[in-house]
Amino acid sequence: MDFDLWNNDTKKNPTYDEELYSLCMRRFLFIRCYDSFQFLATLKTLHYRIQKEQELHGISVHILMIDGIGAFHWIDRASTFMPLGATNRKTPSLQTVSETVVQEIRKLLLLHPMLVIATKATIFGDRYSMTETKRNLGKLDASNSRSISSTSLQLPYREYMPSVWQTFVTHRVLVGASDDPLIRTNDSDRSLYFSEWLLPPQSFVDKFIVKEAGVFMVP
């Protein structure tokens, strides 16, 4: 099938290959967690799940994606100030959860070496909304915040994950929507995004658009 990748034009109608789809999905294991207890239980039993998949399909696991690592952070943080429910199940501290997560991932990597990618929402500023942050950028106290260089300005953000997770991370990339004008392709406007390496730090910013045919860099 021939594509004009930039304009997303197809010279021949694509056909759905059910066999190929089934083959790809057999190589994809999806687990949904609804709280930190389920997340920790999943990490503790993931080794056995992976072993089972290897026995059934004869393939190895090469990548673990966590979307996102801070999904239950604010729920757990709020629950520490709430009375125990009917189950009287003690809520673990944020530090304990992060320590256990890192410990279980380390154990898993010893048995199944793989790439681990985790997403995390970015919290900009402290008391301000995004608009207020830009307006008051020069007035913000930088003592409790770090700065991220985006395409046009420095955006202060607060790191909320415990230090045990921060030190566990070896590479960090900031991805966000750009303030630059929309990109017009094939009579449609495309939002422009940027990515920047924070760890290890790099002095350049990449710009890209997302389309059905994939991700395309913008010069």
Short mmCIF file of C-alpha atoms in Angstrom, two decimals:
data_model
loop_
_atom_site.label_atom_id
_atom_site.label_comp_id
_atom_site.label_asym_id
_atom_site.label_seq_id
_atom_site.Cartn_x
_atom_site.Cartn_y
_atom_site.Cartn_z
CA MET A 1 0.00 0.00 0.00
CA ASP A 2 1.44 3.35 -1.08
CA PHE A 3 1.07 6.35 1.20
CA ASP A 4 1.68 10.03 0.98
CA LEU A 5 2.68 10.02 4.65
CA TRP A 6 2.62 13.78 5.20
CA ASN A 7 -0.86 14.30 3.72
CA ASN A 8 -2.11 10.90 4.86
CA ASP A 9 -3.32 10.05 1.33
CA THR A 10 -3.83 6.44 0.31
CA LYS A 11 -3.39 5.36 -3.28
CA LYS A 12 -5.11 2.04 -2.62
CA ASN A 13 -7.83 1.25 -0.12
CA PRO A 14 -6.38 -0.59 2.91
CA THR A 15 -7.76 -4.02 3.76
CA TYR A 16 -8.31 -5.41 7.23
CA ASP A 17 -6.11 -8.42 7.92
CA GLU A 18 -7.79 -10.30 10.75
CA GLU A 19 -5.01 -12.87 10.99
CA LEU A 20 -2.37 -10.19 11.32
CA TYR A 21 -4.47 -8.35 13.89
CA SER A 22 -4.92 -11.50 15.99
CA LEU A 23 -1.21 -12.27 15.78
CA CYS A 24 -0.31 -8.76 16.98
CA MET A 25 -2.84 -8.76 19.83
CA ARG A 26 -1.55 -12.11 21.11
CA ARG A 27 1.74 -10.33 21.72
CA PHE A 28 0.03 -7.59 23.73
CA LEU A 29 -0.99 -8.10 27.37
CA PHE A 30 -3.20 -5.38 28.84
CA ILE A 31 -3.97 -5.13 32.55
CA ARG A 32 -6.21 -2.42 34.03
CA CYS A 33 -5.71 -1.43 37.66
CA TYR A 34 -8.17 0.64 39.68
CA ASP A 35 -6.11 1.50 42.76
CA SER A 36 -2.62 1.17 44.21
CA PHE A 37 -3.40 -2.21 45.79
CA GLN A 38 -4.27 -3.68 42.37
CA PHE A 39 -1.23 -2.02 40.80
CA LEU A 40 1.12 -3.49 43.42
CA ALA A 41 -0.56 -6.90 43.16
CA THR A 42 -0.11 -6.80 39.38
CA LEU A 43 3.61 -6.05 39.67
CA LYS A 44 4.06 -8.83 42.23
CA THR A 45 2.37 -11.42 39.97
CA LEU A 46 3.58 -10.12 36.60
CA HIS A 47 6.48 -12.57 36.51
CA TYR A 48 4.05 -15.51 36.54
CA ARG A 49 1.83 -13.89 33.91
CA ILE A 50 4.84 -13.40 31.65
CA GLN A 51 5.92 -17.00 32.18
CA LYS A 52 2.45 -18.18 31.19
CA GLU A 53 2.48 -16.08 28.03
CA GLN A 54 5.90 -17.44 27.10
CA GLU A 55 4.68 -21.01 27.52
CA LEU A 56 1.54 -20.37 25.44
CA HIS A 57 3.04 -18.32 22.61
CA GLY A 58 6.78 -18.92 22.89
CA ILE A 59 7.65 -15.22 22.90
CA SER A 60 9.53 -12.99 25.30
CA VAL A 61 8.42 -9.66 26.74
CA HIS A 62 10.53 -6.71 25.62
CA ILE A 63 8.70 -3.67 26.93
CA LEU A 64 6.56 -2.74 29.95
CA MET A 65 4.42 0.39 29.67
CA ILE A 66 2.84 2.03 32.73
CA ASP A 67 0.22 4.68 32.00
CA GLY A 68 0.62 6.44 34.23
CA ILE A 69 2.85 5.99 37.23
CA GLY A 70 1.12 8.77 39.20
CA ALA A 71 -2.44 7.65 38.41
CA PHE A 72 -3.33 6.94 42.05
CA HIS A 73 -0.98 9.43 43.70
CA TRP A 74 -3.59 12.04 44.57
CA ILE A 75 -6.18 9.43 45.60
CA ASP A 76 -3.68 7.83 47.97
CA ARG A 77 -2.63 11.22 49.24
CA ALA A 78 -6.22 12.19 50.02
CA SER A 79 -7.05 8.84 51.61
CA THR A 80 -4.33 9.30 54.23
CA PHE A 81 -6.48 12.04 55.74
CA MET A 82 -9.73 10.04 55.65
CA PRO A 83 -11.01 7.63 58.33
CA LEU A 84 -10.74 3.91 57.69
CA GLY A 85 -13.67 2.34 55.87
CA ALA A 86 -15.67 -0.72 56.75
CA THR A 87 -12.83 -3.03 55.68
CA ASN A 88 -10.39 -1.28 58.05
CA ARG A 89 -7.71 -1.86 55.41
CA LYS A 90 -4.73 0.33 56.20
CA THR A 91 -3.76 2.70 53.41
CA PRO A 92 -0.03 2.55 52.63
CA SER A 93 1.92 5.79 52.60
CA LEU A 94 2.98 7.37 49.32
CA GLN A 95 6.59 6.60 50.14
CA THR A 96 5.79 2.94 50.85
CA VAL A 97 3.87 2.55 47.58
CA SER A 98 6.71 4.05 45.53
CA GLU A 99 9.33 1.98 47.32
CA THR A 100 7.37 -1.20 46.65
CA VAL A 101 6.80 -0.27 43.00
CA VAL A 102 10.51 0.32 42.43
CA GLN A 103 11.42 -2.87 44.31
CA GLU A 104 9.01 -5.03 42.29
CA ILE A 105 10.12 -3.54 38.96
CA ARG A 106 13.76 -4.19 39.87
CA LYS A 107 12.91 -7.83 40.69
CA LEU A 108 11.03 -8.17 37.40
CA LEU A 109 13.94 -6.77 35.38
CA LEU A 110 16.31 -9.31 36.92
CA LEU A 111 14.11 -12.14 35.62
CA HIS A 112 12.90 -10.48 32.41
CA PRO A 113 15.25 -7.76 31.10
CA MET A 114 13.10 -5.26 29.25
CA LEU A 115 12.51 -1.58 28.57
CA VAL A 116 10.20 0.15 31.06
CA ILE A 117 8.33 3.26 29.92
CA ALA A 118 6.12 5.17 32.36
CA THR A 119 4.00 8.23 31.66
CA LYS A 120 3.26 10.89 34.26
CA ALA A 121 1.06 13.96 34.12
CA THR A 122 2.93 17.23 34.60
CA ILE A 123 1.72 19.64 37.25
CA PHE A 124 2.57 23.19 36.20
CA GLY A 125 3.13 25.87 38.79
CA ASP A 126 1.82 25.73 42.33
CA ARG A 127 -1.21 27.90 43.01
CA TYR A 128 -1.76 29.08 39.46
CA SER A 129 -3.56 27.86 36.40
CA MET A 130 -1.63 27.56 33.14
CA THR A 131 -2.75 31.04 32.01
CA GLU A 132 -1.92 32.57 35.36
CA THR A 133 1.43 30.82 35.38
CA LYS A 134 2.39 32.43 32.07
CA ARG A 135 1.12 35.81 33.27
CA ASN A 136 2.93 35.65 36.58
CA LEU A 137 5.97 33.74 35.38
CA GLY A 138 8.38 36.43 36.44
CA LYS A 139 6.80 36.70 39.90
CA LEU A 140 6.88 33.04 40.87
CA ASP A 141 9.23 31.92 43.60
CA ALA A 142 11.54 29.35 42.04
CA SER A 143 12.77 27.95 45.34
CA ASN A 144 10.30 25.04 45.30
CA SER A 145 10.04 24.52 41.56
CA ARG A 146 12.12 23.59 38.55
CA SER A 147 12.06 25.09 35.09
CA ILE A 148 11.38 23.32 31.82
CA SER A 149 12.40 25.07 28.62
CA SER A 150 9.62 24.70 26.07
CA THR A 151 9.42 26.09 22.57
CA SER A 152 9.03 29.70 23.66
CA LEU A 153 9.23 30.13 27.45
CA GLN A 154 10.22 28.60 30.75
CA LEU A 155 7.38 26.71 32.44
CA PRO A 156 7.73 26.04 36.17
CA TYR A 157 6.53 22.65 37.35
CA ARG A 158 6.42 20.73 40.58
CA GLU A 159 7.72 17.18 40.96
CA TYR A 160 5.22 15.25 43.09
CA MET A 161 6.53 11.68 42.91
CA PRO A 162 8.60 10.52 45.92
CA SER A 163 12.38 10.67 45.61
CA VAL A 164 12.71 6.88 45.43
CA TRP A 165 10.93 6.95 42.06
CA GLN A 166 12.80 10.02 40.83
CA THR A 167 16.17 8.39 41.46
CA PHE A 168 14.99 5.17 39.80
CA VAL A 169 14.29 6.96 36.50
CA THR A 170 17.27 7.03 34.10
CA HIS A 171 15.74 8.98 31.20
CA ARG A 172 13.05 11.64 31.21
CA VAL A 173 11.32 13.34 28.25
CA LEU A 174 8.85 16.20 28.49
CA VAL A 175 6.04 16.04 25.90
CA GLY A 176 3.42 18.74 25.55
CA ALA A 177 1.31 20.84 23.24
CA SER A 178 3.12 23.71 21.56
CA ASP A 179 1.91 27.31 21.53
CA ASP A 180 2.97 27.58 17.88
CA PRO A 181 0.30 27.92 15.15
CA LEU A 182 -1.45 24.80 13.86
CA ILE A 183 0.07 22.91 10.95
CA ARG A 184 -2.16 22.61 7.87
CA THR A 185 -1.92 19.28 6.01
CA ASN A 186 -4.36 17.95 3.44
CA ASP A 187 -6.92 20.70 4.16
CA SER A 188 -6.94 19.98 7.90
CA ASP A 189 -5.28 21.66 10.86
CA ARG A 190 -2.95 19.58 13.01
CA SER A 191 -1.93 20.44 16.54
CA LEU A 192 1.79 20.86 17.01
CA TYR A 193 3.56 19.15 19.91
CA PHE A 194 7.05 19.37 21.33
CA SER A 195 9.37 16.99 23.13
CA GLU A 196 12.45 17.81 25.16
CA TRP A 197 15.00 15.63 26.89
CA LEU A 198 15.23 16.53 30.57
CA LEU A 199 17.36 13.56 31.62
CA PRO A 200 19.97 13.54 30.26
CA PRO A 201 19.45 17.24 29.48
CA GLN A 202 19.65 18.39 25.86
CA SER A 203 19.68 21.92 24.48
CA PHE A 204 17.21 21.35 21.64
CA VAL A 205 13.44 20.83 21.32
CA ASP A 206 11.80 18.54 18.76
CA LYS A 207 8.46 19.48 17.20
CA PHE A 208 6.06 16.94 15.71
CA ILE A 209 2.48 16.27 14.64
CA VAL A 210 0.44 13.09 15.18
CA LYS A 211 -1.53 11.53 12.33
CA GLU A 212 -3.20 8.22 11.58
CA ALA A 213 -0.11 7.08 9.66
CA GLY A 214 2.24 7.88 12.56
CA VAL A 215 4.29 10.65 14.14
CA PHE A 216 6.04 13.15 11.87
CA MET A 217 8.81 15.56 12.81
CA VAL A 218 8.38 19.21 11.86
CA PRO A 219 11.50 21.10 10.72
#
